[in-house]
Amino acid sequence: MNLASLLESWGDTNVLALAGALVGFIFGFAAQRSRFCARAAVIECCEGQARERFSVWWLAFGACLVGVQALVFMGGLKPADARYIALPGSISGAVLGGLFFGAGMILTRGCASRLLILSANGNLRALLAGLVFAVTVQASIAGWLAPARKALASWWPVDGGPSRDLLHLSGLGATGGLVLALLALATGFYFFFKTHPHRWALAAFALITGLSIALGWGLTQAIAAQSFEAVQIQSLSFSSASAEMLMRVLSSATSPSLGFDAGLLPATFVGSLLGALVGGDFKFEGFKTENKLGHYLTGAVLMGFGAVLAGGCTVGAGLTGGSIFSVTAWLTLIAIWLGAGLAWRIHRSMGWAM
């Protein structure tokens, strides 16, 4: 059965949800097995010892760039139609939101995707922080925090279209994007095998983690091309998906219709759970004496507000938006690393447990 027949038989929304589930499951399993974590990568860099966790993150990032830019080069993806480029954005939102998010992920000991993966591994601290994150995301989209988010975003808006496309602004185009992606992947392999000699399985899981972003872009672009309805092309993003799942759990009457995000979150959880069971990593963990509940809750709020303000999280903006060279996505990624680094230094100067 081809894609057109599948869309006709099952409907666009169900096929999109199935695509989200497939991509989420692959990402969840591979990210769990590779211990993919932006927070850990930032801390290694801050300590001047970019080793195991940074090399995994950078290899996944390079694979993501190559996979997506190869799709663009071959005509399998039109970045100009993605919300990270097509819709109006905000420079101030990207920078401030990234700073908030980066600080928050230090306090919660993980970004949005990492909290979901840890929750599936039995970490109840991550589960609580993830729930607070989802509530804050919804409050920032259309609740009490929405006016503050809109005010900060209005400081420096940017039009949608070419003004949000780094490859267009730089004149590099699709060929230049692919070359930059290949350079990133090559350096990723260098850092990885410098710190992980002969660990081919770990490298494979890191590569799969990054390539799952390209798979999401490719599947939604293919569905959009075959569908008679307007279909948003997208890939992994855990902020909007978290809010959608929260609304779906609270009220089925007011929850949004099925789509890519509807399948993404539960499948990522299942994939990570399977990875934890296969690797013997599943273990229930709660708060201990040295764990600070206030840090987790504050960090979750900062991450939730920052993700909506910036238009994505470390995966949503950093990998998904960054892989199509969106200006605001790259600013968000840089700001997340800066915010996390600053929060880590403050954290350490206060003598708090990391």
Coordinates of C-alpha atoms in Angstrom, one line a residue:
M1 CA 0.0 0.0 0.0
N2 CA 1.5 3.4 -1.0
L3 CA 1.2 6.6 0.9
A4 CA -1.7 8.0 -1.1
S5 CA -3.8 4.8 -0.5
L6 CA -2.8 4.9 3.2
L7 CA -4.0 8.5 3.5
E8 CA -7.3 7.7 1.7
S9 CA -7.9 4.7 3.9
W10 CA -6.8 6.0 7.3
G11 CA -7.1 9.8 6.9
D12 CA -4.4 12.5 7.2
T13 CA -4.5 12.9 11.0
N14 CA -4.2 9.2 11.8
V15 CA -1.3 8.8 9.3
L16 CA 0.4 11.9 10.8
A17 CA 0.0 10.5 14.3
L18 CA 1.4 7.1 13.1
A19 CA 4.4 9.0 11.6
G20 CA 4.9 10.8 14.9
A21 CA 4.8 7.6 16.8
L22 CA 7.4 5.9 14.5
V23 CA 9.8 8.8 14.7
G24 CA 9.2 9.2 18.5
F25 CA 9.8 5.5 19.2
I26 CA 13.1 5.5 17.2
F27 CA 14.3 8.7 18.9
G28 CA 13.3 7.5 22.4
F29 CA 15.1 4.2 22.1
A30 CA 18.2 5.6 20.4
A31 CA 18.5 8.6 22.7
Q32 CA 18.1 6.4 25.8
R33 CA 20.8 4.0 24.6
S34 CA 23.2 6.7 23.6
R35 CA 22.5 8.8 26.8
F36 CA 21.9 11.8 24.6
C37 CA 21.7 14.9 26.8
A38 CA 22.3 18.5 26.0
R39 CA 22.7 19.4 29.7
A40 CA 25.5 17.0 30.2
A41 CA 27.2 18.2 27.0
V42 CA 27.1 21.8 28.3
I43 CA 28.5 20.9 31.7
E44 CA 31.4 19.0 30.1
C45 CA 32.3 22.1 28.0
C46 CA 32.0 24.4 31.1
E47 CA 34.4 22.1 32.9
G48 CA 36.8 22.3 30.0
Q49 CA 36.6 18.6 29.4
A50 CA 34.4 18.0 26.4
R51 CA 34.4 14.2 26.4
E52 CA 31.8 11.4 26.4
R53 CA 28.5 13.3 26.6
F54 CA 29.6 16.2 24.4
S55 CA 30.9 13.8 21.7
V56 CA 27.6 11.9 21.6
W57 CA 25.6 15.1 21.4
W58 CA 27.8 16.6 18.7
L59 CA 27.7 13.4 16.6
A60 CA 23.9 13.3 16.8
F61 CA 23.8 17.0 15.8
G62 CA 26.0 16.4 12.8
A63 CA 24.0 13.4 11.7
C64 CA 20.8 15.5 12.0
L65 CA 22.3 18.3 9.9
V66 CA 23.5 15.9 7.2
G67 CA 20.2 13.9 7.1
V68 CA 18.1 17.0 6.8
Q69 CA 20.3 18.9 4.4
A70 CA 20.6 15.9 2.2
L71 CA 16.8 15.8 2.0
V72 CA 16.8 19.5 1.0
F73 CA 19.5 19.0 -1.6
M74 CA 17.6 16.1 -3.2
G75 CA 14.3 17.9 -3.2
G76 CA 12.7 15.9 -0.5
L77 CA 12.1 18.8 1.9
K78 CA 11.1 22.4 1.4
P79 CA 12.4 24.4 4.4
A80 CA 10.7 27.5 3.3
D81 CA 7.3 25.9 4.2
A82 CA 8.4 25.1 7.8
R83 CA 7.1 27.3 10.6
Y84 CA 10.7 28.0 11.7
I85 CA 11.2 30.0 8.5
A86 CA 7.8 30.7 6.9
L87 CA 6.1 32.3 9.9
P88 CA 7.1 35.5 11.7
G89 CA 9.5 35.1 14.6
S90 CA 11.3 37.0 17.2
I91 CA 15.0 37.6 17.8
S92 CA 14.3 38.8 21.4
G93 CA 12.1 35.8 22.0
A94 CA 14.8 33.4 20.7
V95 CA 17.6 34.9 22.8
L96 CA 15.6 35.4 26.0
G97 CA 13.7 32.2 25.7
G98 CA 16.9 30.3 25.1
L99 CA 18.5 31.8 28.1
F100 CA 15.5 30.9 30.3
F101 CA 15.4 27.4 28.9
G102 CA 19.1 26.8 29.4
A103 CA 19.0 28.0 33.0
G104 CA 16.0 25.8 33.6
M105 CA 17.5 22.6 32.3
I106 CA 20.4 23.0 34.7
L107 CA 18.0 23.2 37.6
T108 CA 15.9 20.2 36.4
R109 CA 18.9 18.1 35.5
G110 CA 17.7 17.7 31.9
C111 CA 16.0 19.4 29.0
A112 CA 12.4 18.6 27.9
S113 CA 13.3 15.5 25.9
R114 CA 15.7 14.2 28.6
L115 CA 13.0 14.6 31.3
L116 CA 10.7 12.4 29.2
I117 CA 13.3 9.8 28.7
L118 CA 14.3 9.8 32.3
S119 CA 10.6 9.5 33.3
A120 CA 10.3 6.4 31.2
N121 CA 13.4 5.0 33.0
G122 CA 11.6 5.3 36.4
N123 CA 12.8 8.8 37.5
L124 CA 9.9 10.3 39.4
R125 CA 11.8 13.6 39.8
A126 CA 11.9 14.0 36.0
L127 CA 8.2 13.0 35.8
L128 CA 7.2 15.7 38.2
A129 CA 9.3 18.3 36.4
G130 CA 7.9 17.2 33.1
L131 CA 4.4 17.7 34.3
V132 CA 5.2 21.2 35.5
F133 CA 6.9 21.9 32.2
A134 CA 3.8 20.9 30.3
V135 CA 1.5 23.1 32.4
T136 CA 3.9 26.0 32.0
V137 CA 4.0 25.5 28.2
Q138 CA 0.2 25.6 28.0
A139 CA 0.1 28.7 30.3
S140 CA 2.6 30.4 28.1
I141 CA 0.7 29.6 24.9
A142 CA -2.8 30.7 25.9
G143 CA -2.8 31.2 29.7
W144 CA -1.6 33.5 32.5
L145 CA 1.9 33.7 31.1
A146 CA 0.9 34.5 27.5
P147 CA 0.9 38.3 28.0
A148 CA 4.5 38.3 29.3
R149 CA 5.6 36.0 26.5
K150 CA 4.0 38.2 23.9
A151 CA 5.5 41.3 25.4
L152 CA 9.1 39.9 25.4
A153 CA 8.7 38.6 21.8
S154 CA 7.5 42.0 20.6
W155 CA 10.8 43.7 21.5
W156 CA 12.5 42.5 18.3
P157 CA 10.2 40.7 15.8
V158 CA 11.4 39.3 12.5
D159 CA 9.4 38.7 9.4
G160 CA 8.9 35.2 8.1
G161 CA 10.5 34.0 4.9
P162 CA 14.0 34.7 3.6
S163 CA 14.8 36.9 6.6
R164 CA 14.7 33.8 8.9
D165 CA 16.7 31.6 6.5
L166 CA 20.5 31.6 7.3
L167 CA 21.4 29.9 4.1
H168 CA 19.5 32.5 2.1
L169 CA 21.0 35.4 4.1
S170 CA 24.5 34.1 3.7
G171 CA 24.1 33.2 0.1
L172 CA 25.3 29.6 0.7
G173 CA 22.1 27.9 -0.5
A174 CA 21.4 24.2 -0.4
T175 CA 24.9 23.2 -1.5
G176 CA 26.5 25.3 1.2
G177 CA 24.1 23.9 3.8
L178 CA 25.1 20.3 2.9
V179 CA 28.8 21.2 3.0
L180 CA 28.5 22.7 6.5
A181 CA 26.5 19.7 7.6
L182 CA 29.2 17.3 6.3
L183 CA 31.8 19.3 8.2
A184 CA 29.8 19.1 11.4
L185 CA 29.4 15.3 11.0
A186 CA 33.1 14.9 10.3
T187 CA 34.1 16.8 13.4
G188 CA 31.4 14.8 15.3
F189 CA 33.1 11.5 14.3
Y190 CA 36.5 13.0 15.3
F191 CA 35.4 13.9 18.8
F192 CA 33.5 10.7 19.3
F193 CA 36.2 8.3 18.4
K194 CA 38.8 10.4 20.2
T195 CA 36.8 9.7 23.4
H196 CA 35.0 6.5 22.5
P197 CA 37.4 4.3 20.6
H198 CA 35.8 1.2 19.1
R199 CA 32.4 1.9 20.6
W200 CA 30.5 1.4 17.3
A201 CA 27.2 0.6 18.9
L202 CA 27.1 3.8 20.9
A203 CA 28.1 5.7 17.7
A204 CA 25.2 4.0 15.8
F205 CA 22.7 5.0 18.5
A206 CA 24.0 8.6 18.4
L207 CA 23.6 8.7 14.6
I208 CA 20.1 7.2 14.8
T209 CA 19.1 9.9 17.3
G210 CA 20.1 12.6 14.9
L211 CA 18.7 11.0 11.8
S212 CA 15.3 10.6 13.5
I213 CA 14.9 14.4 13.0
A214 CA 15.5 14.0 9.3
L215 CA 13.0 11.1 9.2
G216 CA 10.3 13.3 10.8
W217 CA 10.9 16.1 8.3
G218 CA 10.8 13.6 5.4
L219 CA 7.7 11.8 6.5
T220 CA 5.6 15.0 7.1
Q221 CA 6.9 16.5 3.8
A222 CA 5.8 13.3 1.9
I223 CA 2.4 13.4 3.6
A224 CA 1.9 17.1 2.8
A225 CA 2.8 16.4 -0.8
Q226 CA 0.2 13.6 -1.1
S227 CA -2.6 15.1 1.0
F228 CA -5.4 17.2 -0.3
E229 CA -5.5 19.0 3.1
A230 CA -3.1 21.6 4.5
V231 CA -0.5 19.6 6.4
Q232 CA 2.2 21.3 8.5
I233 CA 5.7 19.9 7.8
Q234 CA 7.5 19.3 11.1
S235 CA 9.7 17.1 13.1
L236 CA 10.5 16.5 16.7
S237 CA 9.6 19.2 19.2
F238 CA 8.6 18.3 22.8
S239 CA 7.3 21.6 24.1
S240 CA 4.1 21.8 22.0
A241 CA 3.7 18.1 22.1
S242 CA 3.8 18.2 26.0
A243 CA 1.1 20.8 26.1
E244 CA -1.0 18.9 23.6
M245 CA -0.8 15.7 25.6
L246 CA -1.7 17.5 28.8
M247 CA -4.8 19.0 27.2
R248 CA -5.7 15.5 25.7
V249 CA -5.4 14.0 29.2
L250 CA -7.4 16.7 31.0
S251 CA -10.3 17.0 28.5
S252 CA -10.9 14.9 25.4
A253 CA -13.7 17.3 24.4
T254 CA -11.4 20.3 24.0
S255 CA -8.2 18.5 23.0
P256 CA -6.8 19.2 19.5
S257 CA -7.3 16.8 16.7
L258 CA -4.8 14.0 16.1
G259 CA -1.6 14.8 14.3
F260 CA 2.2 14.3 14.4
D261 CA 2.5 15.5 18.0
A262 CA -0.2 13.2 19.2
G263 CA 1.9 10.1 18.4
L264 CA 5.3 11.6 19.2
L265 CA 5.2 11.9 23.0
P266 CA 3.8 8.5 24.0
A267 CA 5.9 6.7 21.5
T268 CA 9.1 8.4 22.7
F269 CA 8.2 7.3 26.2
V270 CA 7.7 3.7 25.1
G271 CA 10.9 3.7 23.1
S272 CA 12.9 5.0 26.0
L273 CA 11.2 2.5 28.4
L274 CA 12.2 -0.4 26.0
G275 CA 15.7 1.0 25.9
A276 CA 15.9 1.1 29.7
L277 CA 14.6 -2.5 30.0
V278 CA 17.0 -3.8 27.3
G279 CA 19.9 -2.1 29.0
G280 CA 18.9 -2.9 32.5
D281 CA 18.7 0.9 33.3
F282 CA 15.1 0.9 34.6
K283 CA 15.0 2.0 38.3
F284 CA 12.4 3.9 40.3
E285 CA 14.0 7.1 41.8
G286 CA 12.4 9.7 43.9
F287 CA 13.6 12.8 45.8
K288 CA 16.5 12.3 48.2
T289 CA 17.8 14.6 50.9
E290 CA 20.2 16.3 48.6
N291 CA 17.6 16.8 45.9
K292 CA 16.0 20.3 45.9
L293 CA 12.3 20.2 44.9
G294 CA 12.3 23.9 44.5
H295 CA 15.1 23.7 41.9
Y296 CA 13.2 21.2 39.8
L297 CA 10.0 23.2 39.9
T298 CA 11.7 26.5 39.2
G299 CA 13.7 25.0 36.4
A300 CA 10.6 23.4 34.8
V301 CA 8.8 26.7 34.8
L302 CA 11.8 28.5 33.2
M303 CA 12.0 25.8 30.6
G304 CA 8.3 25.8 29.8
F305 CA 8.1 29.6 29.4
G306 CA 11.5 29.8 27.6
A307 CA 10.5 27.0 25.1
V308 CA 7.3 28.8 24.0
L309 CA 9.0 32.2 24.0
A310 CA 11.9 30.9 21.9
G311 CA 9.7 28.7 19.7
G312 CA 11.3 25.4 20.7
C313 CA 13.5 23.4 23.1
T314 CA 17.0 21.9 22.6
V315 CA 15.5 19.4 20.2
G316 CA 12.6 21.4 18.8
A317 CA 14.7 24.5 18.0
G318 CA 18.2 23.3 18.4
L319 CA 18.0 20.2 16.2
T320 CA 14.7 20.4 14.3
G321 CA 14.8 24.2 13.6
G322 CA 18.6 24.3 13.5
S323 CA 18.8 21.6 10.9
I324 CA 17.1 23.8 8.3
F325 CA 19.3 26.7 9.3
S326 CA 16.6 28.9 10.8
V327 CA 18.1 32.2 12.2
T328 CA 15.9 32.2 15.3
A329 CA 16.5 28.4 15.9
W330 CA 20.3 28.9 15.9
L331 CA 20.0 31.9 18.2
T332 CA 17.9 29.8 20.5
L333 CA 20.4 27.0 20.5
I334 CA 23.3 29.4 21.2
A335 CA 21.3 31.1 24.0
I336 CA 20.4 27.8 25.6
W337 CA 24.1 26.9 25.9
L338 CA 25.0 30.3 27.2
G339 CA 22.1 30.3 29.7
A340 CA 23.0 26.8 30.8
G341 CA 26.6 27.6 31.2
L342 CA 25.8 30.7 33.3
A343 CA 23.4 28.8 35.5
W344 CA 25.9 26.0 36.0
R345 CA 28.5 28.5 37.2
I346 CA 26.1 30.1 39.6
H347 CA 25.0 26.6 40.7
R348 CA 28.5 25.6 41.4
S349 CA 29.5 28.9 43.2
M350 CA 26.5 28.3 45.6
G351 CA 27.8 24.8 46.4
W352 CA 24.6 23.1 45.2
A353 CA 24.7 19.5 44.1
M354 CA 24.8 19.0 40.4

